[in-house]
XYZ file of C-alpha atoms in Angstrom:
609
model
C 58.031 124.191 121.545
C 61.347 122.333 121.288
C 63.127 125.568 120.462
C 61.535 127.264 123.437
C 62.574 124.403 125.716
C 66.170 124.588 124.431
C 66.166 121.016 123.127
C 69.171 119.626 121.244
C 68.344 120.380 117.621
C 71.435 118.500 116.427
C 69.757 115.116 116.868
C 69.481 112.923 113.791
C 65.843 112.035 114.499
C 64.493 115.284 113.119
C 62.465 114.995 109.948
C 65.214 115.869 107.526
C 67.010 114.285 104.596
C 67.798 111.151 106.582
C 64.148 110.385 107.289
C 62.931 110.889 103.712
C 65.525 108.394 102.441
C 63.089 105.775 103.774
C 61.035 106.285 100.593
C 63.948 104.906 98.536
C 63.006 101.425 99.762
C 59.396 101.877 100.973
C 56.194 102.636 99.079
C 54.486 103.824 102.288
C 55.783 105.081 105.633
C 53.772 105.251 108.851
C 55.086 107.020 111.979
C 53.245 106.496 115.282
C 54.387 108.552 118.267
C 53.178 109.015 121.831
C 54.462 111.202 124.628
C 54.496 109.696 128.150
C 52.895 112.950 129.332
C 49.853 112.534 127.088
C 47.160 109.911 126.556
C 46.858 110.743 122.878
C 48.850 109.023 120.134
C 49.366 110.614 116.731
C 50.055 108.984 113.386
C 51.896 110.515 110.378
C 51.300 108.638 107.124
C 52.527 109.242 103.562
C 52.805 107.393 100.249
C 55.947 107.592 98.090
C 53.947 108.570 95.007
C 51.970 111.296 96.769
C 53.000 114.880 97.456
C 50.821 115.092 100.593
C 50.742 113.403 103.991
C 48.167 112.751 106.732
C 48.429 113.415 110.468
C 45.694 111.821 112.569
C 44.997 110.616 116.078
C 45.285 106.856 116.659
C 41.868 105.345 117.409
C 42.698 101.606 117.253
C 43.303 100.502 120.889
C 45.473 97.575 119.719
C 47.957 99.977 118.129
C 48.353 102.278 121.126
C 51.998 102.508 122.311
C 53.030 102.901 125.940
C 55.423 105.659 124.865
C 57.996 106.427 122.180
C 57.927 106.311 118.386
C 57.364 103.458 115.940
C 58.231 103.790 112.250
C 56.781 101.208 109.851
C 58.136 100.855 106.312
C 55.968 99.093 103.707
C 58.788 97.844 101.468
C 58.760 98.035 97.687
C 58.404 94.725 95.897
C 61.024 95.651 93.263
C 63.786 95.430 95.920
C 62.727 91.805 96.492
C 62.354 92.733 100.145
C 66.152 92.831 100.575
C 65.811 95.172 103.566
C 63.553 92.787 105.434
C 66.430 90.301 105.820
C 67.725 90.390 109.444
C 71.356 89.896 108.369
C 71.119 92.852 105.931
C 69.655 95.113 108.589
C 72.226 94.037 111.165
C 75.044 94.661 108.678
C 73.811 98.201 107.976
C 73.500 98.998 111.679
C 76.970 97.658 112.461
C 78.550 99.604 109.601
C 76.895 102.984 110.056
C 75.591 103.141 113.628
C 77.993 100.875 115.499
C 79.136 103.686 117.802
C 75.861 105.606 118.266
C 75.460 106.365 121.973
C 72.047 104.667 122.364
C 71.558 100.871 121.945
C 70.122 99.522 118.677
C 68.434 96.099 118.710
C 67.532 93.977 115.692
C 64.850 91.274 115.591
C 66.891 88.158 114.948
C 66.381 84.423 114.663
C 68.306 82.490 117.315
C 68.733 78.896 118.450
C 68.815 77.392 121.931
C 69.216 73.939 123.434
C 66.442 72.670 125.727
C 65.902 69.464 127.712
C 62.729 67.455 127.111
C 61.390 64.236 128.645
C 60.364 61.518 126.241
C 58.940 58.043 126.831
C 61.121 55.129 125.819
C 59.910 53.187 122.801
C 59.512 49.388 123.411
C 62.243 47.231 121.890
C 61.484 44.633 119.242
C 59.749 41.594 120.669
C 58.697 43.384 123.884
C 55.093 43.981 124.776
C 54.049 47.631 125.133
C 53.850 48.683 128.781
C 50.977 50.372 130.517
C 50.903 54.165 130.781
C 52.107 54.281 134.361
C 54.918 51.775 133.835
C 56.607 53.507 130.886
C 60.091 54.907 131.588
C 60.884 58.511 130.696
C 64.325 59.688 129.517
C 65.741 63.208 129.233
C 66.959 64.368 125.799
C 68.305 67.661 124.453
C 66.780 69.414 121.469
C 67.703 72.509 119.490
C 64.869 74.912 118.825
C 64.675 78.155 116.890
C 63.158 81.335 118.312
C 63.068 85.096 117.580
C 64.383 87.736 119.955
C 65.979 91.191 120.067
C 69.772 91.286 119.651
C 72.057 94.224 120.406
C 73.682 95.238 117.113
C 76.063 97.974 118.321
C 78.015 96.279 121.090
C 81.413 97.926 120.418
C 81.853 101.097 122.420
C 83.591 104.155 120.908
C 86.804 104.039 122.943
C 88.021 107.264 121.315
C 85.431 109.105 123.439
C 87.175 107.963 126.621
C 90.241 109.483 128.258
C 93.410 107.941 126.754
C 94.821 107.325 130.264
C 91.845 105.110 131.153
C 92.112 102.796 128.125
C 94.372 99.728 128.359
C 96.624 98.507 125.551
C 94.551 95.308 125.179
C 91.407 97.415 124.613
C 93.109 99.373 121.823
C 94.302 96.143 120.180
C 90.866 94.521 120.470
C 89.161 97.588 119.012
C 91.652 97.596 116.104
C 91.045 93.922 115.284
C 87.252 94.253 115.400
C 87.013 97.507 113.457
C 89.428 96.596 110.641
C 88.999 92.785 110.622
C 92.697 92.248 111.402
C 94.265 89.231 113.089
C 97.677 90.747 113.922
C 98.139 93.318 116.656
C 99.185 96.819 115.527
C 102.847 97.860 115.771
C 101.900 101.234 117.285
C 98.888 103.410 118.058
C 98.100 106.946 119.170
C 94.935 108.306 120.810
C 94.447 112.062 120.848
C 91.928 114.880 121.004
C 92.440 118.090 119.028
C 90.919 121.291 120.297
C 90.880 124.868 119.052
C 89.387 126.144 115.831
C 88.637 122.539 114.812
C 87.807 119.829 117.343
C 87.963 116.108 116.681
C 88.977 112.861 118.358
C 91.008 110.152 116.719
C 92.817 106.852 117.185
C 95.490 105.984 114.596
C 97.255 102.621 114.163
C 100.323 101.313 112.327
C 99.301 97.833 111.053
C 101.331 94.764 111.949
C 101.691 93.766 108.293
C 102.105 95.669 105.038
C 100.041 95.302 101.844
C 100.556 92.059 99.951
C 100.816 93.823 96.587
C 102.075 97.134 95.248
C 98.619 98.371 94.226
C 97.957 99.821 97.669
C 101.183 101.833 97.464
C 100.150 103.333 94.131
C 96.439 103.753 94.862
C 95.544 106.350 97.533
C 91.965 105.011 97.667
C 92.099 102.744 100.692
C 89.441 102.038 103.293
C 91.879 102.484 106.171
C 90.443 105.695 107.678
C 86.850 105.694 108.928
C 85.264 109.145 109.292
C 82.498 109.617 111.872
C 80.414 112.696 112.560
C 78.885 112.644 116.070
C 79.593 108.876 116.274
C 77.685 108.186 113.024
C 79.776 106.552 110.293
C 79.998 108.778 107.213
C 82.580 107.251 104.876
C 85.795 105.272 104.495
C 86.141 106.030 100.786
C 88.748 108.782 100.564
C 91.038 109.881 97.775
C 93.774 111.612 99.756
C 91.496 114.099 101.578
C 92.567 113.026 105.093
C 95.971 111.407 104.456
C 98.514 111.745 101.630
C 99.177 108.691 99.485
C 102.435 107.770 101.231
C 100.645 107.519 104.621
C 97.718 105.529 103.240
C 98.861 102.481 105.246
C 97.859 104.210 108.531
C 94.528 102.902 109.834
C 92.219 104.626 112.260
C 89.012 106.411 113.133
C 88.342 110.159 113.078
C 85.265 111.604 114.814
C 84.348 115.257 114.303
C 81.452 117.312 115.615
C 82.261 120.223 113.303
C 81.383 118.533 109.986
C 77.744 118.298 108.789
C 76.079 114.874 108.843
C 75.272 115.026 105.130
C 78.936 115.584 104.252
C 79.741 114.809 100.606
C 82.923 114.262 98.568
C 82.718 117.871 97.306
C 82.481 119.197 100.874
C 85.462 117.080 101.916
C 87.577 118.394 99.051
C 86.766 122.062 99.629
C 86.266 122.186 103.390
C 88.718 124.279 105.399
C 87.911 122.063 108.419
C 89.074 118.962 106.513
C 92.333 120.694 105.462
C 93.119 121.523 109.104
C 92.196 117.959 110.169
C 94.521 116.501 107.502
C 97.450 118.657 108.651
C 97.041 117.553 112.286
C 96.443 113.903 111.437
C 99.657 113.793 109.361
C 101.630 115.403 112.196
C 100.268 112.895 114.734
C 101.042 109.989 112.392
C 104.679 111.152 112.136
C 104.902 111.481 115.941
C 103.615 107.918 116.303
C 106.181 106.533 113.814
C 108.977 108.571 115.443
C 108.105 107.089 118.852
C 108.179 103.637 117.279
C 111.696 104.290 115.900
C 112.965 105.384 119.339
C 111.786 102.278 121.221
C 114.337 100.132 123.018
C 113.112 97.092 121.113
C 114.698 97.765 117.700
C 112.898 94.789 116.140
C 109.595 96.728 116.120
C 110.946 99.465 113.856
C 112.847 96.935 111.765
C 109.521 95.163 111.126
C 107.866 98.504 110.340
C 110.630 99.419 107.872
C 110.371 96.074 106.059
C 106.621 96.589 105.601
C 106.307 100.347 105.085
C 109.769 101.736 104.243
C 108.770 102.188 100.577
C 105.862 104.413 101.629
C 108.138 106.828 103.509
C 110.558 106.990 100.559
C 107.585 107.852 98.359
C 106.855 110.679 100.806
C 110.341 112.112 100.170
C 109.350 112.487 96.510
C 105.763 113.703 96.936
C 105.819 115.851 100.086
C 108.695 118.332 100.258
C 106.963 120.157 103.133
C 107.519 117.212 105.480
C 111.145 116.377 104.593
C 112.280 117.308 108.126
C 109.896 114.735 109.605
C 110.559 112.037 106.993
C 114.377 112.070 106.799
C 115.122 110.903 110.399
C 112.841 107.894 109.781
C 114.795 106.614 106.747
C 117.058 103.547 107.045
C 119.808 102.257 104.715
C 122.584 99.685 104.563
C 126.058 101.241 104.441
C 129.653 100.242 103.702
C 130.216 100.001 107.471
C 126.878 98.376 108.271
C 126.123 95.722 105.673
C 123.972 93.560 107.974
C 122.016 96.172 109.968
C 120.040 99.124 108.640
C 121.336 102.507 109.729
C 119.661 105.903 110.196
C 120.975 109.127 108.672
C 121.427 110.515 112.201
C 123.853 107.666 112.999
C 125.661 108.246 109.694
C 126.165 111.985 110.372
C 127.258 111.269 113.945
C 129.982 108.877 112.727
C 131.286 111.205 109.986
C 134.932 112.308 110.075
C 135.864 115.879 110.904
C 136.845 116.733 107.331
C 133.870 114.997 105.679
C 131.512 117.609 104.266
C 129.001 115.416 102.397
C 126.872 112.281 102.739
C 128.082 109.826 100.091
C 125.783 107.265 98.449
C 125.867 104.655 95.717
C 122.763 103.373 93.890
C 122.817 99.762 92.747
C 120.474 96.858 92.022
C 121.593 94.707 94.977
C 123.658 94.782 98.141
C 126.182 92.364 96.637
C 126.871 94.497 93.557
C 127.066 97.664 95.679
C 129.701 96.127 97.961
C 131.928 95.141 95.031
C 131.539 98.333 92.967
C 134.834 100.000 91.938
C 133.500 103.454 92.945
C 133.947 102.504 96.605
C 137.640 101.651 96.608
C 139.231 104.952 97.621
C 136.395 105.867 100.048
C 136.692 102.545 101.894
C 140.463 103.003 101.967
C 139.964 106.442 103.558
C 137.404 105.008 106.041
C 134.543 107.085 104.584
C 131.089 105.533 105.007
C 128.847 105.180 101.933
C 125.064 104.638 101.848
C 123.872 101.720 99.696
C 120.688 102.546 97.782
C 119.501 99.133 96.613
C 115.752 99.657 96.061
C 114.466 101.235 92.814
C 112.829 104.171 94.631
C 115.901 105.025 96.765
C 117.867 107.144 94.296
C 114.909 109.373 93.372
C 114.018 109.816 97.054
C 117.558 110.909 97.999
C 117.788 113.279 95.031
C 114.595 114.989 96.236
C 116.029 115.412 99.751
C 119.271 117.058 98.482
C 120.618 117.836 102.001
C 120.340 116.622 105.598
C 121.660 118.607 108.565
C 123.448 120.951 106.146
C 125.271 118.005 104.526
C 124.791 117.498 100.787
C 124.032 114.067 99.343
C 126.741 113.160 96.812
C 126.555 110.313 94.286
C 129.989 108.655 94.146
C 129.281 107.294 90.646
C 129.157 110.827 89.172
C 132.059 112.985 87.947
C 133.950 115.588 90.020
C 134.020 113.564 93.243
C 135.867 115.622 95.878
C 137.285 113.766 98.895
C 138.809 116.909 100.509
C 142.167 115.430 101.555
C 143.749 114.833 98.145
C 147.515 115.098 97.576
C 147.532 117.934 95.034
C 151.213 117.529 94.074
C 150.868 113.828 93.298
C 147.605 114.475 91.446
C 149.262 117.122 89.242
C 152.193 114.816 88.458
C 149.853 111.931 87.498
C 147.852 114.187 85.202
C 151.013 115.358 83.422
C 152.396 111.831 83.067
C 149.158 110.268 81.783
C 147.801 113.196 79.796
C 149.001 111.684 76.522
C 147.453 108.279 77.413
C 144.074 109.891 78.196
C 144.054 111.670 74.806
C 145.089 108.457 73.016
C 142.334 106.358 74.694
C 139.750 109.063 73.907
C 140.868 108.940 70.264
C 140.392 105.148 70.203
C 136.936 105.216 71.858
C 135.583 108.226 69.955
C 132.014 109.234 70.913
C 131.602 106.390 73.389
C 133.003 108.644 76.118
C 132.957 112.414 76.627
C 136.496 112.424 78.012
C 139.174 110.281 79.688
C 140.861 111.438 82.886
C 142.989 110.239 85.800
C 140.831 108.941 88.640
C 140.783 110.011 92.298
C 138.456 107.209 93.420
C 140.276 104.000 92.374
C 142.851 101.949 94.222
C 142.674 98.380 92.833
C 140.607 98.541 89.607
C 142.274 99.699 86.382
C 139.414 101.998 85.354
C 135.798 102.981 85.956
C 133.079 104.616 83.903
C 131.345 107.498 85.679
C 128.263 109.519 84.718
C 128.110 113.226 84.029
C 127.060 115.512 86.852
C 123.606 116.190 85.364
C 122.849 112.922 83.586
C 121.368 109.666 84.808
C 123.518 107.295 86.836
C 124.018 103.709 85.624
C 121.347 102.529 88.078
C 118.816 105.143 86.905
C 119.545 104.329 83.265
C 118.841 100.642 83.967
C 115.535 101.492 85.689
C 114.374 103.826 82.911
C 115.143 101.228 80.251
C 112.927 98.762 82.109
C 109.885 101.106 82.052
C 106.985 99.779 80.002
C 106.331 103.201 78.462
C 109.983 104.242 78.207
C 110.853 106.700 75.431
C 114.087 105.868 73.589
C 114.633 109.484 72.499
C 114.433 110.862 76.054
C 116.611 107.949 77.192
C 119.340 109.026 74.811
C 119.003 112.661 75.885
C 119.024 112.044 79.644
C 121.777 109.430 79.534
C 124.241 112.247 79.704
C 128.019 112.068 79.371
C 130.128 109.056 80.219
C 133.630 109.695 81.498
C 136.320 107.011 81.634
C 138.595 107.382 84.660
C 141.872 105.425 84.750
C 143.950 104.333 87.716
C 147.606 105.403 87.143
C 148.887 102.896 89.732
C 147.454 99.818 87.985
C 149.769 97.581 85.863
C 147.317 97.475 82.911
C 147.230 101.280 82.703
C 151.039 101.415 82.985
C 151.304 98.921 80.112
C 148.881 100.953 78.006
C 150.880 104.072 78.805
C 153.968 102.346 77.446
C 152.019 101.246 74.348
C 150.775 104.772 73.790
C 154.335 106.118 73.764
C 156.117 103.237 71.976
C 153.505 101.598 69.743
C 150.444 103.867 69.375
C 149.310 102.066 66.187
C 149.461 98.554 67.699
C 146.298 96.561 66.948
C 146.744 94.577 70.167
C 146.841 97.798 72.170
C 143.677 99.080 70.461
C 141.871 95.798 71.149
C 142.973 96.057 74.792
C 141.486 99.579 75.031
C 138.162 98.370 73.558
C 138.011 95.464 75.980
C 138.976 97.758 78.871
C 136.073 100.078 78.044
C 133.554 97.223 77.749
C 134.726 95.725 81.048
C 134.462 99.129 82.762
C 130.959 99.447 81.317
C 129.827 96.262 83.078
C 131.716 96.768 86.365
C 130.302 100.308 86.624
C 126.715 99.039 86.318
C 125.978 99.912 82.669
C 124.614 97.514 80.059
C 126.797 96.836 76.990
C 125.179 97.638 73.627
C 126.217 94.274 72.174
C 126.849 91.517 74.759
C 127.719 88.997 72.007
C 130.419 91.282 70.634
C 131.858 91.726 74.116
C 131.849 87.944 74.572
C 133.829 87.541 71.346
C 136.502 90.000 72.568
C 136.856 88.144 75.880
C 137.207 84.773 74.116
C 139.866 86.253 71.826
C 141.848 87.570 74.824
C 141.509 84.212 76.587
C 142.864 82.442 73.516
C 145.879 84.792 73.471
C 146.500 84.331 77.196
C 146.073 80.550 77.272
C 147.534 79.660 73.879
C 150.119 76.877 74.275
C 150.557 77.395 78.015
C 149.974 73.751 78.944
C 151.687 72.264 75.896
C 148.607 72.052 73.643
C 149.411 69.981 70.526
C 147.900 70.160 67.051
C 145.811 67.146 65.935
C 148.468 65.747 63.545
C 151.220 65.902 66.158
C 149.340 64.111 68.959
C 150.393 60.518 68.043
C 154.016 61.502 67.343
C 154.289 63.366 70.662
C 152.728 60.460 72.551
C 155.244 57.964 71.050
C 158.263 60.166 71.775
C 157.045 60.774 75.350
C 156.573 57.034 76.008
C 160.064 56.266 74.631
C 161.653 58.962 76.766
C 159.865 57.714 79.853
C 160.892 54.078 79.226
C 164.535 55.071 78.698
C 164.798 57.192 81.787
C 162.576 55.054 83.985
C 161.489 58.211 85.803
C 158.395 60.390 85.440
C 159.183 63.865 84.103
C 158.833 66.776 86.483
C 156.482 69.527 85.320
C 157.791 73.048 85.687
C 155.098 75.322 87.143
C 154.956 79.011 86.267
C 153.018 81.631 88.181
C 150.688 83.634 85.909
C 152.695 86.807 86.567
C 155.883 85.096 85.347
C 154.509 84.076 81.953
C 155.894 86.483 79.362
C 155.194 86.392 75.662
C 158.152 85.756 73.407
C 157.773 89.133 71.763
C 156.353 91.903 73.980
C 155.719 94.915 71.721
C 155.397 97.331 74.678
C 158.707 96.444 76.423
C 161.517 98.933 75.997
C 165.189 97.850 75.862
């Protein structure tokens, strides 16, 4: 008859899988139903252990309903009557049927305050008064009573037109649905139509996760899936959002999915794949709008909380690089206090600059003082500072932005485009012998030694090979709990020592190379130069104690006897002679001060006549 009348067969209340789940908690189920058009009431009754059921007409006048349907569950004793607890029932209704279009009431115990009149008790020593003379006073009492309470108060605001919903309503809905106390940074409310139809509200939370587990684990309960306003699940493993967007919270309501949707259906459903694609696109639009707001503090707060997630997206989702890259923010050599976008960087590039330069380091302070920067800063070329562990891998996965390549300034073959080729050729010819001599001293520690194009004030720097790990990456890989020493050695790549031909130390070594190539002092200086370059370039020395010994030895050579240090046996003699001289002259001796640059050793093996 329902089919003939064209009734809505999509209603949940049809006797399907949902109804028979009642037998999971009940040993007997009784359904009484009465149409307002009929005087007869029918009863359907079945036991959990029986394969048959009974349909009969209700004959007990006390059980006759006015109209409607009443379902009675005779609960199993082995559940300890858990589902008879009002709080348990109310919790289930709020979780799964909070947004069902019809009201759901639960029978709940409540309290109320009432006023009652009581007769005053006689005080001690007073005679009891007659009935008519007793005074009555009003008092308040709290009494308990049972009544129906609406369990699904919150209305599904995603079903309304976005233009009709106020910002406060969105914020209130967010706080109630996700038990949050902070307002969201941004939200978007949209309806998708076409081959797949669904409604959704997405939010960017006001605060990021307190630990890194939520970044690693895609299983979050941030997206609540509804089918026809009935809650289905919030337990997803990347079906609706990729891992790097798992911080986005929201509700998704679809009429196209079946009510008995399972994990297998979600994984294989074409509808879900289309929904995921559109949800990701809308999430990016929401974050892009947030980045373009006049109030820059909002996006700054977002970046502090969720910047790592977007960088993870650069590694895991190459298909969305065009949407991710404009959202990235970095400190630069020209903006050490404020984060800068790649769009701003490209806009401020010089006419001859063909690449986006970056330097990976463990902190902003070490990046600012790195020797790799010297020539670029001198030429007014801006450099990105990658100071978080994930930054370098993220940038390497991007490769280019707006047809500009990303170039690591700590790697070999750095081209700055406006080099003086004549001067460069002359320097190479002049210091070619020195480079070969230093390479001979260092052996396998370096792949080669060459004249540098990137230094202006440091004597030398140690750069990585084009295809090997940088110093920063090597440090990170060493720190891995499951790091493999053999792969570490393989991926470490070549190390190239670059020397600055304009630095006094290199000029002195050049003189030593030509005039005293076998000098032990010169060889010690080369070893110390390499170890110092190792540290200043961000690498870790193989033996810190050995390096410390070399530095102490050099300090002893530099400081030896400068301030008139005396041996132990000569101290008393010197003191006596000084006191006699002072008493004879009657004047305090004037100390002659030398600048460090003026102090010259008595015999300088590298000085030519």
